[in-house]
Coordinates of C-alpha atoms and ligand atoms in Angstrom, one line a residue:
M830 CA 129.1 92.2 108.3
T831 CA 127.2 95.5 108.5
P832 CA 128.6 97.8 111.1
S833 CA 125.2 98.9 112.5
I834 CA 121.5 98.2 112.5
N835 CA 119.6 101.2 111.3
L836 CA 115.9 101.9 112.0
V837 CA 114.6 104.7 109.8
Y838 CA 111.2 106.0 110.7
I839 CA 108.6 108.8 110.8
S840 CA 106.1 109.3 113.5
L841 CA 103.5 112.0 113.8
S842 CA 101.6 111.1 116.9
G843 CA 104.2 109.1 118.7
N844 CA 103.1 105.5 118.1
T845 CA 105.9 104.5 115.7
Q846 CA 108.4 106.4 117.9
S847 CA 107.3 104.3 120.9
F848 CA 107.6 101.1 118.8
V849 CA 111.0 101.9 117.5
N850 CA 112.3 102.8 121.0
R851 CA 111.0 99.6 122.4
L852 CA 112.4 97.6 119.4
K853 CA 115.8 99.2 120.0
A854 CA 115.7 98.1 123.6
Y855 CA 114.8 94.6 122.5
L856 CA 117.5 94.4 119.9
Q857 CA 120.4 95.9 121.6
P858 CA 121.2 93.2 124.2
K859 CA 120.9 90.6 121.4
T860 CA 123.5 92.0 119.0
N861 CA 127.0 93.4 119.1
L862 CA 126.0 95.8 116.3
P863 CA 125.0 99.3 117.4
V864 CA 121.3 100.0 116.9
N865 CA 120.7 103.5 115.4
T866 CA 117.4 105.1 115.1
I867 CA 116.9 107.9 112.5
N868 CA 113.7 110.0 112.8
V869 CA 113.2 111.6 109.4
K870 CA 111.1 114.3 111.0
D871 CA 114.3 115.5 112.7
L872 CA 115.8 116.1 109.2
V873 CA 113.8 119.3 109.2
K874 CA 114.9 120.8 105.9
D875 CA 113.6 118.0 103.7
Q876 CA 116.4 117.2 101.1
E877 CA 118.9 119.7 102.5
D878 CA 119.4 117.6 105.7
F879 CA 119.1 114.3 103.9
F880 CA 122.1 112.1 103.5
A881 CA 123.1 109.0 101.6
M882 CA 122.9 105.8 103.5
T883 CA 126.0 103.6 103.4
D884 CA 124.5 100.9 105.5
Y885 CA 121.4 98.7 105.4
F886 CA 118.3 99.9 107.1
V887 CA 114.7 99.0 107.8
A888 CA 112.0 101.7 107.3
F889 CA 109.0 102.1 109.7
L890 CA 106.0 103.8 108.2
P891 CA 102.7 104.7 109.8
T892 CA 99.7 105.2 107.4
Y893 CA 98.1 108.6 106.9
L894 CA 95.8 108.6 103.9
E895 CA 93.2 111.2 102.9
G896 CA 90.2 110.0 101.0
G897 CA 89.9 106.8 99.0
N898 CA 88.9 103.3 100.2
G899 CA 92.0 101.4 99.4
L900 CA 90.2 99.5 96.7
D901 CA 88.8 101.4 93.8
S902 CA 89.1 105.0 94.6
G903 CA 92.1 107.3 94.9
D904 CA 93.9 107.9 98.1
V905 CA 96.5 110.5 99.0
E906 CA 99.5 110.0 101.2
I907 CA 99.7 112.8 103.7
L908 CA 102.3 113.7 106.4
T909 CA 104.6 110.7 105.7
T910 CA 106.1 111.8 102.4
P911 CA 109.4 113.0 104.0
L912 CA 110.1 109.3 104.6
K913 CA 109.4 108.5 101.0
N914 CA 111.7 111.4 99.9
F915 CA 114.5 110.2 102.2
I916 CA 114.2 106.7 100.9
A917 CA 114.4 108.0 97.3
F918 CA 117.2 110.5 98.1
A919 CA 120.6 109.4 96.7
D920 CA 119.0 106.0 95.8
N921 CA 118.9 105.1 99.6
Y922 CA 116.2 102.5 98.7
R923 CA 119.1 100.2 97.6
Y924 CA 120.1 99.8 101.2
C925 CA 116.5 99.2 102.5
Y926 CA 115.8 95.7 103.5
G927 CA 112.1 96.5 103.5
V928 CA 109.4 98.4 105.2
V929 CA 107.4 97.7 108.4
G930 CA 103.9 99.3 108.0
S931 CA 101.7 100.4 110.9
G932 CA 98.2 101.7 111.1
N933 CA 94.8 101.0 112.5
K934 CA 92.7 98.1 111.4
N935 CA 89.5 100.3 111.5
F936 CA 90.7 101.6 108.2
N937 CA 90.0 98.1 106.6
N938 CA 91.4 97.9 103.1
Q939 CA 93.5 101.0 103.8
Y940 CA 95.3 99.3 106.7
C941 CA 99.0 99.8 106.1
L942 CA 98.3 100.6 102.5
T943 CA 101.2 103.1 102.2
A944 CA 103.8 100.4 103.1
K945 CA 102.5 98.3 100.3
Q946 CA 102.7 101.3 97.9
Y947 CA 106.3 101.9 99.0
A948 CA 107.2 98.3 98.4
E949 CA 105.8 98.5 94.9
T950 CA 107.5 101.8 94.1
F951 CA 110.9 101.0 95.5
G952 CA 111.0 97.2 94.9
F953 CA 111.6 96.1 98.5
P954 CA 109.3 93.9 100.6
V955 CA 106.8 94.7 103.3
L956 CA 108.5 92.9 106.1
D957 CA 105.7 93.0 108.6
D958 CA 103.0 95.3 110.1
F959 CA 101.6 96.2 113.5
E960 CA 98.8 98.2 114.9
L961 CA 99.2 101.5 116.7
R962 CA 102.0 101.2 119.2
G963 CA 102.4 97.5 118.7
L964 CA 102.3 94.7 121.3
T965 CA 105.2 92.9 122.9
D966 CA 104.6 90.0 120.4
D967 CA 105.1 92.4 117.5
I968 CA 108.3 93.8 118.9
E969 CA 109.7 90.2 119.4
R970 CA 108.5 88.9 116.0
I971 CA 109.8 92.0 114.1
G972 CA 113.0 92.2 116.1
D973 CA 113.8 88.6 115.4
K974 CA 113.2 89.2 111.7
I975 CA 115.6 92.1 111.7
L976 CA 118.3 90.2 113.5
E977 CA 118.0 87.5 110.9
L978 CA 118.3 90.0 108.1
Y979 CA 121.5 91.4 109.5
T980 CA 123.1 88.1 110.4
A981 CA 122.2 86.5 107.0
Q982 CA 124.5 88.9 105.2
Ligands
FMN2007 C1 94.4 111.5 109.6 C2 94.7 110.0 109.8 C3 94.6 109.1 108.7 C4 94.9 107.8 108.9 N1 94.8 106.9 107.9 C5 95.1 105.6 108.1 C6 94.9 104.7 107.0 O1 94.6 105.0 105.9 N2 95.2 103.4 107.3 C7 95.7 102.9 108.5 O2 96.0 101.7 108.6 N3 95.8 103.8 109.5 C8 95.5 105.1 109.4 N4 95.7 106.0 110.4 C9 96.1 105.5 111.7 C10 97.6 105.7 111.9 O3 98.4 105.1 110.9 C11 98.0 105.1 113.3 O4 97.4 105.8 114.3 C12 99.5 105.1 113.5 O5 99.8 104.4 114.7 C13 100.1 106.5 113.7 O6 101.5 106.5 113.9 P1 102.3 107.6 114.6 O7 101.7 107.9 116.0 O8 103.7 107.1 114.7 O9 102.2 108.9 113.7 C14 95.4 107.3 110.2 C15 95.4 108.2 111.3 C16 95.1 109.6 111.1 C17 95.2 110.5 112.3

């Protein structure tokens, strides 16, 4: 059994931060495992502050793309690359159960596109997605999936 549930995320305008905090509050009474949240933005000196994960984690990734349309023209990931670097660091991706994408459906085909790109790059699944801060339904659905992942071990 894994000693802790780890939620690794990045949040620029606070939506993902809010979701992860509410998710932790949902999960904690339902499990004996400690629930840790790791904000990659707090690891200020990219790489230098990074560490090797020794426990499984779920990544939470908002979408910030510049240009492109998600279909046939290029798009550039902006602002969230520290999370990608952390997942790549010391092969941390081996401990990643998967990524939960977030975004805004107004972006159409680019909705949560970066999560799909991470899944392809690192070979883990997109576990789910939610819009903006997420609704209570999202918290419960995603929280239950995470509990299943940690108890299925
Ligand atoms: C400059 C910018 C670009 C964005 N690009 C996308 C996008 O391509 N696809 C998408 O689904 N959402 C996009 N969003 C919406 C954000 O992913 C969404 O607001 C998210 O909840 C932000 O999370 P955060 O508050 O944790 O940083 C964009 C937002 C901004 C400000």
